[in-house]
């Protein structure tokens, strides 16, 4: 994992959805590339999920998170399975599941955050409110509404 730049920068958050309560929130800055799977970073303890499953990296110039499949077990993103070596670009408010076989259990949503510094990166990750309110339809089935108020999402 690369270190986060000390200067202010936009941050993308990977926020676990309500059904994935055991997963941790992850902050990505332009200088980070993280490996998600059954590891301490995600908090996933599901033995069917490989330790090095997918790589997530924030591309600030495109305002997307690139998700690259590292293992043979497929993930689910943009309504389709990812094969080993395949990458997809996820925009804010799009979702993905670590395992195609368990699309409702190990799910994350990409959330755009306000400007941040290294010191507040972890605080921002913890400050994003848990999903509440009526469910809306997504490629994964029912899910909560957007996590940030419209003013914060537009930032």
Coordinates of C-alpha atoms in Angstrom, one line a residue:
X1 CA 0.0 0.0 0.0
X2 CA 1.3 3.4 -0.9
X3 CA 1.1 6.2 1.7
X4 CA -1.5 9.0 1.4
X5 CA -0.1 12.4 0.2
X6 CA 0.1 15.0 2.9
X7 CA -1.5 17.7 0.8
X8 CA -5.3 18.1 0.6
X9 CA -6.9 15.8 -2.0
X10 CA -10.2 14.3 -2.9
X11 CA -10.9 10.9 -1.3
X12 CA -13.1 8.0 -2.4
X13 CA -14.6 5.8 0.3
X14 CA -15.5 2.2 0.0
X15 CA -18.4 1.9 2.3
X16 CA -19.9 -1.5 3.3
X17 CA -23.6 -1.8 2.8
X18 CA -26.0 -2.6 5.6
X19 CA -25.9 -6.3 4.9
X20 CA -22.1 -6.4 5.2
X21 CA -21.8 -5.1 8.8
X22 CA -18.6 -7.0 9.5
X23 CA -16.7 -5.2 6.7
X24 CA -14.6 -2.1 7.4
X25 CA -14.8 1.3 5.6
X26 CA -11.8 2.1 3.4
X27 CA -10.6 5.5 2.3
X28 CA -8.7 5.8 -1.0
X29 CA -6.7 8.8 -2.0
X30 CA -4.9 9.4 -5.3
X31 CA -1.8 7.8 -3.9
X32 CA -3.3 4.6 -2.7
X33 CA -3.8 1.1 -4.2
X34 CA -5.2 -1.4 -1.8
X35 CA -5.9 -5.2 -2.0
X36 CA -9.3 -6.3 -0.7
X37 CA -10.1 -9.7 0.4
X38 CA -10.1 -11.8 3.6
X39 CA -7.7 -9.6 5.4
X40 CA -7.4 -7.0 8.2
X41 CA -8.0 -4.1 5.9
X42 CA -11.6 -5.2 5.0
X43 CA -12.3 -7.1 8.2
X44 CA -13.7 -10.0 6.0
X45 CA -13.4 -13.4 7.7
X46 CA -15.4 -15.4 5.2
X47 CA -13.1 -18.3 4.3
X48 CA -14.6 -18.5 0.8
X49 CA -13.0 -15.1 0.0
X50 CA -9.3 -15.2 -1.0
X51 CA -6.9 -13.0 1.0
X52 CA -5.8 -11.1 -2.2
X53 CA -9.0 -11.0 -4.1
X54 CA -9.3 -7.6 -5.8
X55 CA -7.2 -4.4 -6.1
X56 CA -9.0 -1.0 -5.7
X57 CA -7.3 2.2 -6.7
X58 CA -8.7 5.8 -6.9
X59 CA -8.1 7.6 -10.3
X60 CA -8.9 11.2 -9.3
X61 CA -8.6 12.7 -12.9
X62 CA -11.4 10.4 -14.0
X63 CA -13.2 10.4 -10.6
X64 CA -13.5 6.7 -10.6
X65 CA -12.2 3.7 -8.6
X66 CA -10.6 1.0 -10.7
X67 CA -11.4 -2.5 -9.4
X68 CA -9.1 -5.2 -10.7
X69 CA -9.8 -8.9 -10.2
X70 CA -6.7 -10.7 -8.7
X71 CA -8.1 -14.2 -7.9
X72 CA -9.9 -16.9 -9.8
X73 CA -13.1 -16.5 -7.7
X74 CA -15.2 -13.9 -9.4
X75 CA -16.4 -10.6 -7.9
X76 CA -19.6 -8.9 -9.0
X77 CA -19.4 -5.3 -10.4
X78 CA -21.7 -3.4 -12.7
X79 CA -24.1 -6.4 -12.8
X80 CA -21.5 -8.9 -14.1
X81 CA -18.9 -11.3 -12.9
X82 CA -15.2 -10.3 -13.1
X83 CA -12.6 -12.8 -14.3
X84 CA -9.0 -12.9 -13.1
X85 CA -7.1 -9.9 -14.6
X86 CA -10.2 -8.0 -15.6
X87 CA -10.7 -4.4 -14.4
X88 CA -13.8 -2.2 -14.2
X89 CA -14.2 1.5 -13.4
X90 CA -16.7 2.3 -10.7
X91 CA -18.2 5.8 -10.3
X92 CA -19.5 7.3 -7.0
X93 CA -22.7 5.5 -5.8
X94 CA -22.0 2.4 -7.8
X95 CA -21.7 -0.9 -5.9
X96 CA -19.7 -4.1 -6.1
X97 CA -19.6 -7.4 -4.2
X98 CA -16.4 -9.2 -3.3
X99 CA -17.9 -12.6 -4.1
X100 CA -20.2 -13.3 -7.0
X101 CA -21.5 -16.3 -5.1
X102 CA -22.5 -14.0 -2.1
X103 CA -23.6 -10.7 -3.7
X104 CA -25.7 -9.5 -0.8
X105 CA -23.2 -10.3 2.0
X106 CA -19.8 -8.8 1.0
X107 CA -21.0 -5.5 -0.7
X108 CA -19.4 -2.1 -0.9
X109 CA -20.6 1.2 -2.3
X110 CA -18.2 3.8 -3.8
X111 CA -18.7 7.2 -2.1
X112 CA -17.1 10.5 -3.1
X113 CA -15.8 12.4 -0.1
X114 CA -15.0 16.1 0.5
X115 CA -11.4 17.3 0.4
X116 CA -9.2 15.8 3.1
X117 CA -5.7 15.6 4.4
X118 CA -3.8 12.6 5.7
X119 CA -4.8 13.3 9.3
X120 CA -8.5 13.4 8.5
X121 CA -8.6 10.5 6.0
X122 CA -9.4 7.9 8.7
X123 CA -11.9 10.2 10.4
X124 CA -13.8 10.7 7.1
X125 CA -14.0 7.0 6.6
X126 CA -15.5 6.6 10.1
X127 CA -17.8 9.7 9.7
X128 CA -19.9 8.5 6.7
X129 CA -23.3 7.7 8.2
X130 CA -24.7 4.2 8.1
X131 CA -27.3 3.6 5.4
X132 CA -30.9 4.3 6.5
X133 CA -34.3 4.9 5.0
X134 CA -36.4 3.0 2.5
X135 CA -34.7 0.5 0.1
X136 CA -34.2 1.3 -3.6
X137 CA -33.5 -1.1 -6.5
X138 CA -29.9 -1.8 -7.6
X139 CA -28.2 -4.5 -9.7
X140 CA -27.8 -6.4 -6.4
X141 CA -31.4 -6.1 -5.3
X142 CA -32.6 -3.8 -2.5
X143 CA -30.2 -1.3 -1.0
X144 CA -30.4 1.9 1.1
X145 CA -30.5 5.4 -0.4
X146 CA -27.3 7.4 -1.1
X147 CA -25.1 7.9 2.0
X148 CA -24.4 11.6 1.7
X149 CA -26.7 14.5 1.5
X150 CA -27.0 16.0 -2.0
X151 CA -24.8 19.0 -1.1
X152 CA -22.0 16.8 0.2
X153 CA -22.3 14.4 -2.8
X154 CA -21.8 17.3 -5.2
X155 CA -18.6 18.3 -3.6

